[in-house]
């Protein structure tokens, strides 16, 4: 699941990736599957805030990645 903003440049456009930006998570949380998901975020703050929200809703987050990380 990609939680980056819509205007964020995406290198890997995949049909299996669910794109729900942070601002829309509360509104569209019913379309998020309650199975194991991998989250793609743009920074640490986005990861911390949104993973807390997703886990609180009962969604199983198994992994995440930060796309703008310079540590690659």
mmCIF file of N, CA and C in Angstrom:
data_model
loop_
_atom_site.group_PDB
_atom_site.id
_atom_site.type_symbol
_atom_site.label_atom_id
_atom_site.label_comp_id
_atom_site.label_asym_id
_atom_site.label_seq_id
_atom_site.Cartn_x
_atom_site.Cartn_y
_atom_site.Cartn_z
ATOM 1 N N UNK A 1 0.837 -1.160 0.000
ATOM 2 C CA UNK A 1 0.000 0.000 0.000
ATOM 3 C C UNK A 1 0.889 1.232 0.000
ATOM 4 N N UNK A 2 0.610 2.128 -0.910
ATOM 5 C CA UNK A 2 1.386 3.355 -1.063
ATOM 6 C C UNK A 2 0.628 4.495 -0.401
ATOM 7 N N UNK A 3 1.218 5.108 0.643
ATOM 8 C CA UNK A 3 0.546 6.205 1.342
ATOM 9 C C UNK A 3 1.176 7.562 1.012
ATOM 10 N N UNK A 4 2.004 7.602 -0.012
ATOM 11 C CA UNK A 4 2.592 8.874 -0.433
ATOM 12 C C UNK A 4 1.538 9.720 -1.138
ATOM 13 N N UNK A 5 1.782 11.012 -1.249
ATOM 14 C CA UNK A 5 0.841 11.929 -1.901
ATOM 15 C C UNK A 5 0.692 11.569 -3.378
ATOM 16 N N UNK A 6 -0.435 11.952 -3.962
ATOM 17 C CA UNK A 6 -0.693 11.650 -5.367
ATOM 18 C C UNK A 6 0.339 12.270 -6.293
ATOM 19 N N UNK A 7 0.844 13.440 -5.937
ATOM 20 C CA UNK A 7 1.797 14.127 -6.811
ATOM 21 C C UNK A 7 3.232 13.640 -6.639
ATOM 22 N N UNK A 8 3.462 12.673 -5.766
ATOM 23 C CA UNK A 8 4.800 12.137 -5.556
ATOM 24 C C UNK A 8 5.177 11.255 -6.747
ATOM 25 N N UNK A 9 6.381 11.431 -7.257
ATOM 26 C CA UNK A 9 6.827 10.663 -8.412
ATOM 27 C C UNK A 9 7.022 9.196 -8.040
ATOM 28 N N UNK A 10 6.426 8.324 -8.822
ATOM 29 C CA UNK A 10 6.489 6.885 -8.556
ATOM 30 C C UNK A 10 7.314 6.190 -9.620
ATOM 31 N N UNK A 11 8.304 5.431 -9.168
ATOM 32 C CA UNK A 11 9.152 4.681 -10.090
ATOM 33 C C UNK A 11 8.529 3.343 -10.457
ATOM 34 N N UNK A 12 7.875 2.734 -9.495
ATOM 35 C CA UNK A 12 7.351 1.388 -9.674
ATOM 36 C C UNK A 12 5.823 1.386 -9.641
ATOM 37 N N UNK A 13 5.224 1.661 -10.784
ATOM 38 C CA UNK A 13 3.766 1.658 -10.866
ATOM 39 C C UNK A 13 3.328 0.212 -11.082
ATOM 40 N N UNK A 14 2.581 -0.305 -10.122
ATOM 41 C CA UNK A 14 2.156 -1.694 -10.149
ATOM 42 C C UNK A 14 0.652 -1.740 -9.891
ATOM 43 N N UNK A 15 -0.036 -2.636 -10.578
ATOM 44 C CA UNK A 15 -1.484 -2.747 -10.420
ATOM 45 C C UNK A 15 -1.866 -3.310 -9.061
ATOM 46 N N UNK A 16 -0.973 -4.017 -8.404
ATOM 47 C CA UNK A 16 -1.268 -4.616 -7.115
ATOM 48 C C UNK A 16 -1.094 -3.623 -5.960
ATOM 49 N N UNK A 17 -0.543 -2.460 -6.232
ATOM 50 C CA UNK A 17 -0.298 -1.470 -5.187
ATOM 51 C C UNK A 17 -1.546 -0.620 -4.998
ATOM 52 N N UNK A 18 -2.023 -0.571 -3.779
ATOM 53 C CA UNK A 18 -3.168 0.252 -3.423
ATOM 54 C C UNK A 18 -2.643 1.630 -3.029
ATOM 55 N N UNK A 19 -3.077 2.664 -3.734
ATOM 56 C CA UNK A 19 -2.604 4.014 -3.469
ATOM 57 C C UNK A 19 -3.653 4.782 -2.676
ATOM 58 N N UNK A 20 -3.394 4.963 -1.379
ATOM 59 C CA UNK A 20 -4.266 5.747 -0.504
ATOM 60 C C UNK A 20 -3.371 6.725 0.253
ATOM 61 N N UNK A 21 -3.275 7.972 -0.222
ATOM 62 C CA UNK A 21 -2.422 8.949 0.458
ATOM 63 C C UNK A 21 -2.847 9.186 1.904
ATOM 64 N N UNK A 22 -1.921 9.666 2.698
ATOM 65 C CA UNK A 22 -2.149 9.883 4.134
ATOM 66 C C UNK A 22 -3.410 10.679 4.416
ATOM 67 N N UNK A 23 -3.639 11.714 3.669
ATOM 68 C CA UNK A 23 -4.788 12.577 3.925
ATOM 69 C C UNK A 23 -6.119 11.851 3.729
ATOM 70 N N UNK A 24 -6.117 10.747 2.997
ATOM 71 C CA UNK A 24 -7.351 10.033 2.688
ATOM 72 C C UNK A 24 -7.511 8.731 3.460
ATOM 73 N N UNK A 25 -6.595 8.400 4.355
ATOM 74 C CA UNK A 25 -6.672 7.125 5.074
ATOM 75 C C UNK A 25 -7.946 6.980 5.900
ATOM 76 N N UNK A 26 -8.324 8.011 6.622
ATOM 77 C CA UNK A 26 -9.526 7.923 7.453
ATOM 78 C C UNK A 26 -10.778 7.767 6.599
ATOM 79 N N UNK A 27 -10.809 8.420 5.463
ATOM 80 C CA UNK A 27 -11.978 8.387 4.599
ATOM 81 C C UNK A 27 -12.113 7.060 3.858
ATOM 82 N N UNK A 28 -10.980 6.465 3.463
ATOM 83 C CA UNK A 28 -11.005 5.261 2.645
ATOM 84 C C UNK A 28 -10.470 4.027 3.366
ATOM 85 N N UNK A 29 -10.555 3.987 4.694
ATOM 86 C CA UNK A 29 -9.996 2.847 5.411
ATOM 87 C C UNK A 29 -10.780 1.554 5.168
ATOM 88 N N UNK A 30 -11.998 1.622 4.624
ATOM 89 C CA UNK A 30 -12.749 0.406 4.350
ATOM 90 C C UNK A 30 -12.248 -0.338 3.107
ATOM 91 N N UNK A 31 -11.466 0.313 2.249
ATOM 92 C CA UNK A 31 -10.932 -0.371 1.066
ATOM 93 C C UNK A 31 -9.584 -1.040 1.351
ATOM 94 N N UNK A 32 -9.027 -0.796 2.524
ATOM 95 C CA UNK A 32 -7.742 -1.386 2.893
ATOM 96 C C UNK A 32 -7.981 -2.809 3.390
ATOM 97 N N UNK A 33 -7.304 -3.786 2.797
ATOM 98 C CA UNK A 33 -7.506 -5.171 3.241
ATOM 99 C C UNK A 33 -6.931 -5.396 4.641
ATOM 100 N N UNK A 34 -7.561 -6.291 5.390
ATOM 101 C CA UNK A 34 -7.108 -6.600 6.750
ATOM 102 C C UNK A 34 -6.136 -7.768 6.755
ATOM 103 N N UNK A 35 -5.361 -7.906 5.713
ATOM 104 C CA UNK A 35 -4.356 -8.955 5.618
ATOM 105 C C UNK A 35 -2.975 -8.320 5.739
ATOM 106 N N UNK A 36 -1.956 -9.100 5.581
ATOM 107 C CA UNK A 36 -0.588 -8.587 5.682
ATOM 108 C C UNK A 36 -0.313 -7.601 4.556
ATOM 109 N N UNK A 37 0.103 -6.387 4.921
ATOM 110 C CA UNK A 37 0.399 -5.382 3.903
ATOM 111 C C UNK A 37 1.789 -4.805 4.112
ATOM 112 N N UNK A 38 2.343 -4.308 3.025
ATOM 113 C CA UNK A 38 3.630 -3.612 3.001
ATOM 114 C C UNK A 38 3.316 -2.155 2.699
ATOM 115 N N UNK A 39 3.834 -1.238 3.509
ATOM 116 C CA UNK A 39 3.522 0.186 3.371
ATOM 117 C C UNK A 39 4.709 0.920 2.765
ATOM 118 N N UNK A 40 4.431 1.778 1.782
ATOM 119 C CA UNK A 40 5.448 2.636 1.174
ATOM 120 C C UNK A 40 5.135 4.067 1.580
ATOM 121 N N UNK A 41 6.076 4.718 2.233
ATOM 122 C CA UNK A 41 5.893 6.098 2.700
ATOM 123 C C UNK A 41 7.037 6.959 2.196
ATOM 124 N N UNK A 42 6.893 8.268 2.338
ATOM 125 C CA UNK A 42 7.954 9.149 1.851
ATOM 126 C C UNK A 42 8.926 9.590 2.933
ATOM 127 N N UNK A 43 8.527 9.538 4.216
ATOM 128 C CA UNK A 43 9.455 9.906 5.281
ATOM 129 C C UNK A 43 9.078 9.210 6.584
ATOM 130 N N UNK A 44 9.934 9.386 7.590
ATOM 131 C CA UNK A 44 9.738 8.704 8.883
ATOM 132 C C UNK A 44 8.477 9.171 9.602
ATOM 133 N N UNK A 45 8.174 10.449 9.512
ATOM 134 C CA UNK A 45 6.988 10.978 10.173
ATOM 135 C C UNK A 45 5.725 10.332 9.609
ATOM 136 N N UNK A 46 5.665 10.216 8.301
ATOM 137 C CA UNK A 46 4.530 9.573 7.652
ATOM 138 C C UNK A 46 4.389 8.123 8.113
ATOM 139 N N UNK A 47 5.501 7.424 8.200
ATOM 140 C CA UNK A 47 5.480 6.030 8.658
ATOM 141 C C UNK A 47 4.964 5.946 10.090
ATOM 142 N N UNK A 48 5.514 6.740 10.979
ATOM 143 C CA UNK A 48 5.129 6.671 12.392
ATOM 144 C C UNK A 48 3.650 6.971 12.611
ATOM 145 N N UNK A 49 3.160 8.035 12.016
ATOM 146 C CA UNK A 49 1.767 8.429 12.220
ATOM 147 C C UNK A 49 0.793 7.448 11.584
ATOM 148 N N UNK A 50 1.060 7.043 10.370
ATOM 149 C CA UNK A 50 0.101 6.217 9.632
ATOM 150 C C UNK A 50 0.135 4.755 10.039
ATOM 151 N N UNK A 51 1.295 4.242 10.420
ATOM 152 C CA UNK A 51 1.331 2.864 10.907
ATOM 153 C C UNK A 51 0.566 2.752 12.220
ATOM 154 N N UNK A 52 0.677 3.749 13.058
ATOM 155 C CA UNK A 52 -0.082 3.756 14.310
ATOM 156 C C UNK A 52 -1.586 3.734 14.007
ATOM 157 N N UNK A 53 -2.021 4.516 13.037
ATOM 158 C CA UNK A 53 -3.428 4.552 12.647
ATOM 159 C C UNK A 53 -3.871 3.198 12.083
ATOM 160 N N UNK A 54 -3.082 2.632 11.163
ATOM 161 C CA UNK A 54 -3.455 1.362 10.525
ATOM 162 C C UNK A 54 -3.514 0.211 11.525
ATOM 163 N N UNK A 55 -2.526 0.128 12.377
ATOM 164 C CA UNK A 55 -2.491 -0.941 13.381
ATOM 165 C C UNK A 55 -3.651 -0.770 14.357
ATOM 166 N N UNK A 56 -4.002 0.448 14.684
ATOM 167 C CA UNK A 56 -5.141 0.716 15.549
ATOM 168 C C UNK A 56 -6.461 0.271 14.942
ATOM 169 N N UNK A 57 -6.548 0.263 13.621
ATOM 170 C CA UNK A 57 -7.744 -0.196 12.922
ATOM 171 C C UNK A 57 -7.769 -1.712 12.744
ATOM 172 N N UNK A 58 -6.719 -2.393 13.190
ATOM 173 C CA UNK A 58 -6.673 -3.846 13.091
ATOM 174 C C UNK A 58 -6.038 -4.372 11.826
ATOM 175 N N UNK A 59 -5.387 -3.521 11.070
ATOM 176 C CA UNK A 59 -4.735 -3.928 9.824
ATOM 177 C C UNK A 59 -3.344 -4.442 10.154
ATOM 178 N N UNK A 60 -2.995 -5.600 9.589
ATOM 179 C CA UNK A 60 -1.699 -6.220 9.863
ATOM 180 C C UNK A 60 -0.643 -5.652 8.918
ATOM 181 N N UNK A 61 0.218 -4.815 9.457
ATOM 182 C CA UNK A 61 1.326 -4.242 8.691
ATOM 183 C C UNK A 61 2.545 -5.092 8.976
ATOM 184 N N UNK A 62 3.059 -5.765 7.949
ATOM 185 C CA UNK A 62 4.203 -6.655 8.146
ATOM 186 C C UNK A 62 5.531 -5.977 7.855
ATOM 187 N N UNK A 63 5.524 -4.965 6.968
ATOM 188 C CA UNK A 63 6.779 -4.285 6.632
ATOM 189 C C UNK A 63 6.467 -2.910 6.067
ATOM 190 N N UNK A 64 7.517 -2.102 5.976
ATOM 191 C CA UNK A 64 7.360 -0.767 5.381
ATOM 192 C C UNK A 64 8.665 -0.372 4.734
ATOM 193 N N UNK A 65 8.599 0.639 3.872
ATOM 194 C CA UNK A 65 9.799 1.217 3.267
ATOM 195 C C UNK A 65 9.603 2.716 3.135
ATOM 196 N N UNK A 66 10.719 3.431 3.218
ATOM 197 C CA UNK A 66 10.706 4.883 3.068
ATOM 198 C C UNK A 66 11.347 5.197 1.727
ATOM 199 N N UNK A 67 10.565 5.758 0.820
ATOM 200 C CA UNK A 67 11.032 5.953 -0.549
ATOM 201 C C UNK A 67 12.094 7.029 -0.678
ATOM 202 N N UNK A 68 12.061 8.057 0.168
ATOM 203 C CA UNK A 68 13.011 9.161 0.066
ATOM 204 C C UNK A 68 14.247 8.965 0.946
ATOM 205 N N UNK A 69 14.453 7.763 1.424
ATOM 206 C CA UNK A 69 15.584 7.483 2.313
ATOM 207 C C UNK A 69 16.889 7.507 1.522
ATOM 208 N N UNK A 70 17.879 8.191 2.044
ATOM 209 C CA UNK A 70 19.174 8.284 1.383
ATOM 210 C C UNK A 70 20.088 7.108 1.732
ATOM 211 N N UNK A 71 19.606 6.199 2.546
ATOM 212 C CA UNK A 71 20.433 5.096 3.024
ATOM 213 C C UNK A 71 20.493 3.915 2.071
ATOM 214 N N UNK A 72 19.908 4.022 0.890
ATOM 215 C CA UNK A 72 19.880 2.904 -0.056
ATOM 216 C C UNK A 72 21.233 2.658 -0.662
#
